[in-house]
PDB file of C-alpha atoms and ligand atoms in Angstrom:
ATOM      1  CA  MET G  86       7.970  68.360  60.091  1.00 84.00           C
ATOM      2  CA  SER G  87      10.874  69.829  58.194  1.00 94.00           C
ATOM      3  CA  LEU G  88      14.417  69.458  59.493  1.00 97.00           C
ATOM      4  CA  ASN G  89      16.552  72.560  59.149  1.00 98.00           C
ATOM      5  CA  LEU G  90      19.878  71.745  60.741  1.00 98.00           C
ATOM      6  CA  PHE G  91      23.160  73.549  61.261  1.00 98.00           C
ATOM      7  CA  ILE G  92      26.494  72.069  62.288  1.00 98.00           C
ATOM      8  CA  VAL G  93      29.546  73.987  63.442  1.00 98.00           C
ATOM      9  CA  GLY G  94      32.819  73.350  65.208  1.00 97.00           C
ATOM     10  CA  PRO G  95      36.453  74.262  64.796  1.00 94.00           C
ATOM     11  CA  SER G  96      38.045  73.764  61.380  1.00 89.00           C
ATOM     12  CA  GLY G  97      39.106  70.139  60.993  1.00 87.00           C
ATOM     13  CA  CYS G  98      36.667  68.874  63.647  1.00 92.00           C
ATOM     14  CA  GLY G  99      34.946  66.444  61.270  1.00 94.00           C
ATOM     15  CA  LYS G 100      31.715  68.380  60.777  1.00 95.00           C
ATOM     16  CA  SER G 101      31.524  67.666  57.044  1.00 96.00           C
ATOM     17  CA  THR G 102      31.797  63.939  57.702  1.00 96.00           C
ATOM     18  CA  GLN G 103      28.965  64.094  60.229  1.00 98.00           C
ATOM     19  CA  ALA G 104      26.892  66.410  58.014  1.00 98.00           C
ATOM     20  CA  LYS G 105      27.097  63.942  55.117  1.00 98.00           C
ATOM     21  CA  LEU G 106      26.037  61.031  57.349  1.00 98.00           C
ATOM     22  CA  ILE G 107      23.135  63.052  58.777  1.00 98.00           C
ATOM     23  CA  ALA G 108      22.023  64.162  55.309  1.00 98.00           C
ATOM     24  CA  LYS G 109      22.007  60.566  54.090  1.00 98.00           C
ATOM     25  CA  LYS G 110      20.101  59.215  57.071  1.00 98.00           C
ATOM     26  CA  TYR G 111      17.372  61.865  57.067  1.00 98.00           C
ATOM     27  CA  GLY G 112      17.185  62.608  53.332  1.00 98.00           C
ATOM     28  CA  LEU G 113      18.452  66.167  53.700  1.00 98.00           C
ATOM     29  CA  ILE G 114      20.453  68.350  51.356  1.00 98.00           C
ATOM     30  CA  HIS G 115      23.988  68.923  52.638  1.00 98.00           C
ATOM     31  CA  LEU G 116      25.431  72.368  52.088  1.00 98.00           C
ATOM     32  CA  SER G 117      28.848  73.573  53.230  1.00 97.00           C
ATOM     33  CA  THR G 118      29.310  77.339  53.366  1.00 97.00           C
ATOM     34  CA  GLY G 119      33.082  76.919  52.970  1.00 95.00           C
ATOM     35  CA  GLN G 120      32.550  74.786  49.846  1.00 96.00           C
ATOM     36  CA  ILE G 121      29.963  77.189  48.416  1.00 97.00           C
ATOM     37  CA  LEU G 122      32.437  80.041  48.879  1.00 97.00           C
ATOM     38  CA  ARG G 123      35.268  78.005  47.326  1.00 95.00           C
ATOM     39  CA  ASP G 124      32.998  77.232  44.343  1.00 96.00           C
ATOM     40  CA  GLU G 125      32.269  80.951  43.936  1.00 96.00           C
ATOM     41  CA  ILE G 126      36.013  81.636  43.960  1.00 96.00           C
ATOM     42  CA  SER G 127      36.702  78.925  41.340  1.00 96.00           C
ATOM     43  CA  ALA G 128      33.909  80.310  39.171  1.00 97.00           C
ATOM     44  CA  GLY G 129      35.440  83.783  39.439  1.00 97.00           C
ATOM     45  CA  SER G 130      32.113  85.316  40.438  1.00 96.00           C
ATOM     46  CA  GLY G 131      31.752  88.708  42.105  1.00 96.00           C
ATOM     47  CA  PHE G 132      30.995  86.939  45.389  1.00 96.00           C
ATOM     48  CA  GLY G 133      34.133  84.811  44.932  1.00 97.00           C
ATOM     49  CA  LEU G 134      36.368  87.789  44.238  1.00 97.00           C
ATOM     50  CA  GLU G 135      35.129  89.461  47.383  1.00 97.00           C
ATOM     51  CA  ALA G 136      35.463  86.334  49.520  1.00 97.00           C
ATOM     52  CA  LYS G 137      38.901  85.091  48.466  1.00 96.00           C
ATOM     53  CA  SER G 138      41.128  87.189  50.718  1.00 96.00           C
ATOM     54  CA  TYR G 139      39.128  86.136  53.790  1.00 96.00           C
ATOM     55  CA  LEU G 140      39.356  82.444  52.993  1.00 95.00           C
ATOM     56  CA  ASP G 141      43.084  82.669  52.321  1.00 93.00           C
ATOM     57  CA  ALA G 142      43.613  84.476  55.619  1.00 93.00           C
ATOM     58  CA  GLY G 143      41.409  82.085  57.625  1.00 92.00           C
ATOM     59  CA  THR G 144      39.070  84.872  58.765  1.00 95.00           C
ATOM     60  CA  TRP G 145      35.293  84.970  58.423  1.00 97.00           C
ATOM     61  CA  VAL G 146      33.787  86.349  55.230  1.00 98.00           C
ATOM     62  CA  PRO G 147      31.442  89.308  55.982  1.00 98.00           C
ATOM     63  CA  ASP G 148      27.997  88.215  57.166  1.00 98.00           C
ATOM     64  CA  ASN G 149      25.991  89.802  54.341  1.00 97.00           C
ATOM     65  CA  LEU G 150      28.056  88.127  51.632  1.00 97.00           C
ATOM     66  CA  THR G 151      27.953  84.713  53.337  1.00 97.00           C
ATOM     67  CA  PHE G 152      24.230  85.007  53.890  1.00 97.00           C
ATOM     68  CA  ASP G 153      23.514  85.986  50.279  1.00 96.00           C
ATOM     69  CA  VAL G 154      25.396  83.048  48.769  1.00 96.00           C
ATOM     70  CA  LEU G 155      23.710  80.677  51.192  1.00 97.00           C
ATOM     71  CA  VAL G 156      20.198  81.984  50.561  1.00 97.00           C
ATOM     72  CA  ASN G 157      20.745  81.408  46.833  1.00 96.00           C
ATOM     73  CA  LYS G 158      21.233  77.730  47.669  1.00 97.00           C
ATOM     74  CA  ILE G 159      18.370  77.196  50.102  1.00 97.00           C
ATOM     75  CA  LYS G 160      15.764  79.090  48.106  1.00 96.00           C
ATOM     76  CA  PRO G 161      15.321  76.278  45.563  1.00 96.00           C
ATOM     77  CA  LEU G 162      14.770  73.908  48.520  1.00 96.00           C
ATOM     78  CA  GLY G 163      11.838  75.945  49.786  1.00 96.00           C
ATOM     79  CA  TYR G 164      14.099  76.878  52.748  1.00 97.00           C
ATOM     80  CA  GLN G 165      13.753  73.444  54.316  1.00 97.00           C
ATOM     81  CA  ASN G 166      15.200  69.980  54.834  1.00 98.00           C
ATOM     82  CA  PHE G 167      18.873  70.792  54.774  1.00 98.00           C
ATOM     83  CA  ILE G 168      21.940  70.525  56.920  1.00 98.00           C
ATOM     84  CA  ILE G 169      24.269  73.478  56.614  1.00 98.00           C
ATOM     85  CA  ASP G 170      27.835  72.841  57.610  1.00 97.00           C
ATOM     86  CA  GLY G 171      29.932  75.795  58.761  1.00 97.00           C
ATOM     87  CA  PHE G 172      27.088  78.183  59.569  1.00 98.00           C
ATOM     88  CA  PRO G 173      26.476  80.269  61.679  1.00 98.00           C
ATOM     89  CA  ARG G 174      30.004  81.425  62.357  1.00 98.00           C
ATOM     90  CA  THR G 175      28.896  84.647  64.016  1.00 98.00           C
ATOM     91  CA  LEU G 176      25.942  85.338  66.301  1.00 98.00           C
ATOM     92  CA  ASN G 177      24.650  87.832  63.761  1.00 98.00           C
ATOM     93  CA  GLN G 178      24.519  85.109  61.085  1.00 98.00           C
ATOM     94  CA  GLY G 179      22.548  82.885  63.440  1.00 98.00           C
ATOM     95  CA  ARG G 180      20.030  85.555  64.312  1.00 98.00           C
ATOM     96  CA  ILE G 181      19.541  86.653  60.708  1.00 97.00           C
ATOM     97  CA  MET G 182      18.982  83.059  59.621  1.00 98.00           C
ATOM     98  CA  GLU G 183      16.527  82.429  62.423  1.00 97.00           C
ATOM     99  CA  LEU G 184      14.472  85.484  61.440  1.00 97.00           C
ATOM    100  CA  PHE G 185      14.757  84.696  57.769  1.00 97.00           C
ATOM    101  CA  LEU G 186      13.451  81.149  58.208  1.00 98.00           C
ATOM    102  CA  LYS G 187      10.587  82.415  60.333  1.00 97.00           C
ATOM    103  CA  LYS G 188       9.621  84.883  57.632  1.00 97.00           C
ATOM    104  CA  ASN G 189       9.485  81.964  55.226  1.00 96.00           C
ATOM    105  CA  ASN G 190       7.309  79.875  57.559  1.00 96.00           C
ATOM    106  CA  GLN G 191      10.200  77.657  58.541  1.00 97.00           C
ATOM    107  CA  SER G 192      12.150  77.230  61.726  1.00 96.00           C
ATOM    108  CA  PHE G 193      15.706  76.823  62.846  1.00 97.00           C
ATOM    109  CA  SER G 194      15.501  73.214  64.091  1.00 97.00           C
ATOM    110  CA  LEU G 195      18.866  72.632  65.765  1.00 98.00           C
ATOM    111  CA  LEU G 196      22.465  73.783  65.963  1.00 98.00           C
ATOM    112  CA  ILE G 197      24.878  70.899  66.442  1.00 98.00           C
ATOM    113  CA  HIS G 198      28.202  71.951  67.883  1.00 98.00           C
ATOM    114  CA  LEU G 199      31.076  69.498  67.573  1.00 98.00           C
ATOM    115  CA  ASN G 200      33.284  70.127  70.528  1.00 97.00           C
ATOM    116  CA  VAL G 201      36.857  69.220  69.576  1.00 95.00           C
ATOM    117  CA  THR G 202      40.025  70.493  71.212  1.00 93.00           C
ATOM    118  CA  PHE G 203      42.707  72.168  69.113  1.00 88.00           C
ATOM    119  CA  ALA G 204      45.182  69.552  70.407  1.00 89.00           C
ATOM    120  CA  GLU G 205      42.970  66.778  68.955  1.00 90.00           C
ATOM    121  CA  ILE G 206      42.684  68.602  65.622  1.00 88.00           C
ATOM    122  CA  LEU G 207      46.458  68.989  65.355  1.00 85.00           C
ATOM    123  CA  ALA G 208      46.939  65.322  66.307  1.00 86.00           C
ATOM    124  CA  ARG G 209      44.504  64.263  63.535  1.00 85.00           C
ATOM    125  CA  ARG G 210      46.322  66.421  60.984  1.00 80.00           C
ATOM    126  CA  VAL G 211      49.673  64.851  61.902  1.00 78.00           C
ATOM    127  CA  LYS G 212      48.190  61.344  61.780  1.00 79.00           C
ATOM    128  CA  MET G 213      46.552  61.845  58.391  1.00 76.00           C
ATOM    129  CA  GLY G 214      49.491  63.717  56.850  1.00 66.00           C
ATOM    130  CA  ASP G 215      49.003  64.440  53.171  1.00 54.00           C
ATOM    131  CA  GLU G 216      45.559  62.834  53.138  1.00 53.00           C
ATOM    132  CA  PHE G 217      44.350  65.769  55.143  1.00 55.00           C
ATOM    133  CA  GLN G 218      45.300  68.087  52.330  1.00 59.00           C
ATOM    134  CA  ASP G 219      42.195  68.781  50.338  1.00 61.00           C
ATOM    135  CA  THR G 220      43.499  69.572  46.854  1.00 56.00           C
ATOM    136  CA  ASP G 221      40.601  71.957  46.357  1.00 62.00           C
ATOM    137  CA  ARG G 222      41.788  74.100  49.254  1.00 73.00           C
ATOM    138  CA  THR G 223      44.483  76.728  49.281  1.00 75.00           C
ATOM    139  CA  ASP G 224      43.857  77.587  52.924  1.00 80.00           C
ATOM    140  CA  ASN G 225      45.534  74.614  54.565  1.00 78.00           C
ATOM    141  CA  THR G 226      48.743  76.458  55.453  1.00 81.00           C
ATOM    142  CA  PRO G 227      49.755  76.374  59.150  1.00 81.00           C
ATOM    143  CA  GLU G 228      49.077  80.137  59.329  1.00 86.00           C
ATOM    144  CA  ALA G 229      45.524  79.812  57.953  1.00 86.00           C
ATOM    145  CA  VAL G 230      44.775  76.818  60.192  1.00 85.00           C
ATOM    146  CA  THR G 231      45.835  78.796  63.273  1.00 89.00           C
ATOM    147  CA  ALA G 232      43.905  81.856  62.084  1.00 91.00           C
ATOM    148  CA  ARG G 233      40.708  79.810  61.564  1.00 91.00           C
ATOM    149  CA  GLN G 234      41.006  78.422  65.094  1.00 93.00           C
ATOM    150  CA  LYS G 235      41.387  81.980  66.400  1.00 95.00           C
ATOM    151  CA  SER G 236      38.346  83.162  64.394  1.00 94.00           C
ATOM    152  CA  TYR G 237      36.352  80.247  65.819  1.00 96.00           C
ATOM    153  CA  ASP G 238      37.498  80.853  69.408  1.00 96.00           C
ATOM    154  CA  GLU G 239      36.522  84.506  69.137  1.00 96.00           C
ATOM    155  CA  THR G 240      32.984  83.934  67.854  1.00 97.00           C
ATOM    156  CA  ILE G 241      31.650  80.582  69.075  1.00 98.00           C
ATOM    157  CA  GLY G 242      30.805  81.571  72.678  1.00 98.00           C
ATOM    158  CA  PRO G 243      27.861  83.926  72.006  1.00 98.00           C
ATOM    159  CA  ILE G 244      26.478  81.611  69.284  1.00 98.00           C
ATOM    160  CA  LYS G 245      26.341  78.687  71.700  1.00 98.00           C
ATOM    161  CA  ASP G 246      24.866  80.805  74.505  1.00 98.00           C
ATOM    162  CA  TYR G 247      22.138  82.177  72.252  1.00 98.00           C
ATOM    163  CA  PHE G 248      20.927  78.837  70.897  1.00 98.00           C
ATOM    164  CA  LYS G 249      21.351  77.075  74.237  1.00 98.00           C
ATOM    165  CA  GLU G 250      19.009  79.602  75.811  1.00 98.00           C
ATOM    166  CA  LYS G 251      16.447  78.703  73.159  1.00 97.00           C
ATOM    167  CA  GLY G 252      16.908  74.965  73.711  1.00 97.00           C
ATOM    168  CA  LYS G 253      18.258  74.630  70.175  1.00 98.00           C
ATOM    169  CA  LEU G 254      21.872  73.699  70.882  1.00 98.00           C
ATOM    170  CA  PHE G 255      23.226  70.167  70.852  1.00 98.00           C
ATOM    171  CA  ASP G 256      26.787  70.196  72.112  1.00 98.00           C
ATOM    172  CA  VAL G 257      28.461  66.893  71.315  1.00 98.00           C
ATOM    173  CA  ASP G 258      31.870  65.590  72.335  1.00 97.00           C
ATOM    174  CA  GLY G 259      33.725  65.352  69.034  1.00 96.00           C
ATOM    175  CA  ASN G 260      37.004  64.051  70.470  1.00 95.00           C
ATOM    176  CA  ARG G 261      35.859  60.532  69.593  1.00 95.00           C
ATOM    177  CA  PRO G 262      35.628  58.268  66.538  1.00 94.00           C
ATOM    178  CA  ILE G 263      32.990  59.003  63.869  1.00 96.00           C
ATOM    179  CA  GLU G 264      30.443  56.331  64.908  1.00 98.00           C
ATOM    180  CA  PRO G 265      29.761  57.226  68.563  1.00 98.00           C
ATOM    181  CA  ILE G 266      29.473  60.911  67.643  1.00 98.00           C
ATOM    182  CA  PHE G 267      26.985  60.067  64.910  1.00 98.00           C
ATOM    183  CA  THR G 268      25.001  57.802  67.259  1.00 98.00           C
ATOM    184  CA  ASP G 269      24.605  60.648  69.765  1.00 98.00           C
ATOM    185  CA  ILE G 270      23.495  63.086  67.051  1.00 98.00           C
ATOM    186  CA  VAL G 271      20.956  60.612  65.674  1.00 98.00           C
ATOM    187  CA  LYS G 272      19.474  60.105  69.157  1.00 98.00           C
ATOM    188  CA  LYS G 273      19.048  63.848  69.510  1.00 98.00           C
ATOM    189  CA  ILE G 274      17.439  64.309  66.084  1.00 98.00           C
ATOM    190  CA  ASP G 275      15.132  61.307  66.581  1.00 97.00           C
ATOM    191  CA  ASN G 276      14.056  62.854  69.859  1.00 96.00           C
ATOM    192  CA  LEU G 277      13.224  66.114  68.093  1.00 95.00           C
ATOM    193  CA  LEU G 278      11.167  64.252  65.513  1.00 95.00           C
ATOM    194  CA  VAL G 279       9.247  62.321  68.181  1.00 93.00           C
ATOM    195  CA  LYS G 280       8.510  65.513  70.130  1.00 88.00           C
ATOM    196  CA  SER G 281       7.177  67.262  67.057  1.00 84.00           C
ATOM    197  CA  LYS G 282       4.609  64.535  66.401  1.00 76.00           C
TER     198      LYS G 282
HETATM  199  P1  AMP X  88      35.357  75.683  56.139  1.00 81.43           P
HETATM  200  O1  AMP X  88      35.342  74.960  54.822  1.00 81.43           O
HETATM  201  O2  AMP X  88      34.088  75.515  56.883  1.00 81.43           O
HETATM  202  O3  AMP X  88      36.575  75.363  56.969  1.00 81.43           O
HETATM  203  O4  AMP X  88      35.463  77.250  55.788  1.00 81.43           O
HETATM  204  C1  AMP X  88      36.555  77.742  55.039  1.00 81.43           C
HETATM  205  C2  AMP X  88      36.553  79.250  55.039  1.00 81.43           C
HETATM  206  O5  AMP X  88      35.362  79.744  54.419  1.00 81.43           O
HETATM  207  C3  AMP X  88      36.585  79.925  56.410  1.00 81.43           C
HETATM  208  O6  AMP X  88      37.878  80.047  56.913  1.00 81.43           O
HETATM  209  C4  AMP X  88      35.961  81.294  56.091  1.00 81.43           C
HETATM  210  O7  AMP X  88      36.897  82.160  55.465  1.00 81.43           O
HETATM  211  C5  AMP X  88      34.900  80.920  55.064  1.00 81.43           C
HETATM  212  N1  AMP X  88      33.613  80.604  55.701  1.00 81.43           N
HETATM  213  C6  AMP X  88      32.990  79.395  55.755  1.00 81.43           C
HETATM  214  N2  AMP X  88      31.817  79.469  56.387  1.00 81.43           N
HETATM  215  C7  AMP X  88      31.676  80.760  56.768  1.00 81.43           C
HETATM  216  C8  AMP X  88      30.673  81.485  57.470  1.00 81.43           C
HETATM  217  N3  AMP X  88      29.561  80.895  57.936  1.00 81.43           N
HETATM  218  N4  AMP X  88      30.889  82.807  57.674  1.00 81.43           N
HETATM  219  C9  AMP X  88      31.985  83.432  57.220  1.00 81.43           C
HETATM  220  N5  AMP X  88      32.978  82.805  56.570  1.00 81.43           N
HETATM  221  C10 AMP X  88      32.836  81.486  56.335  1.00 81.43           C
END
C-alpha cells in the first residue's frame, strides 16, 4: 500500500519537524509547498514571480499555481509515497488533489492536522528568539505572521470538516513536545497500514 500523506496546521506549529520525522520512519519523500514556492522565487521562475507577493503578505497563493508547482514534484514519484507539508490550505486544493490522485490510481491516505493555539506559537517564537528566524524566509515579519494565522483561521474549518467526514482526518494536539506528538501520529499511521493489509 502506498502512503500519500498531508500535514497542515498554523504557521510555526512544527509541521515540518513532524513531516521530516514521518518521512524518515516510513521512507517517504517530504515536500513542503512553502519551500517549493520559496525555491521558485529564488530561481526567478514565472511561478516564483507570480507567487512572491502572496508569500510576502502571508496570504495563500492561488490554488491553480500552488497545485501546478506541486504536481511537478509528485509526478516523478509516480504520485505516491510522500508527505506534503502545508497542503491543502483551501478546501478546493484538497478536493482537487483527491480527484487528481484518484485519476492516477492513487488515494489520499490521510490529512494530519496539528492543532496548536496561536498563544503557543507566539510563546515558542519568543522562547526561540533569533533561532526561529529562517534565513531563507523574508516572511517572518510580525505582520506576515499575523496574516498567515488569519489566512489559516479563515480556511481550515471546511478542510477539516471535509476530510473528517471521509474518515481521513487525524487531528492531533500539537501543544506538546515533539516526541509525544510523533508517537501519536505513528500509532495512527501504523493503524492505517494494518487495516490495509
Ligand atoms: P509555509 O512555509 O508553509 O509557512 O508557507 C509559506 C507561504 O507559502 C504561505 O504563507 C503562503 O503564501 C504560501 N503557501 C504555502 N503552502 C501553500 C498552499 N498550500 N496554498 C497556498 N499558498 C501556500
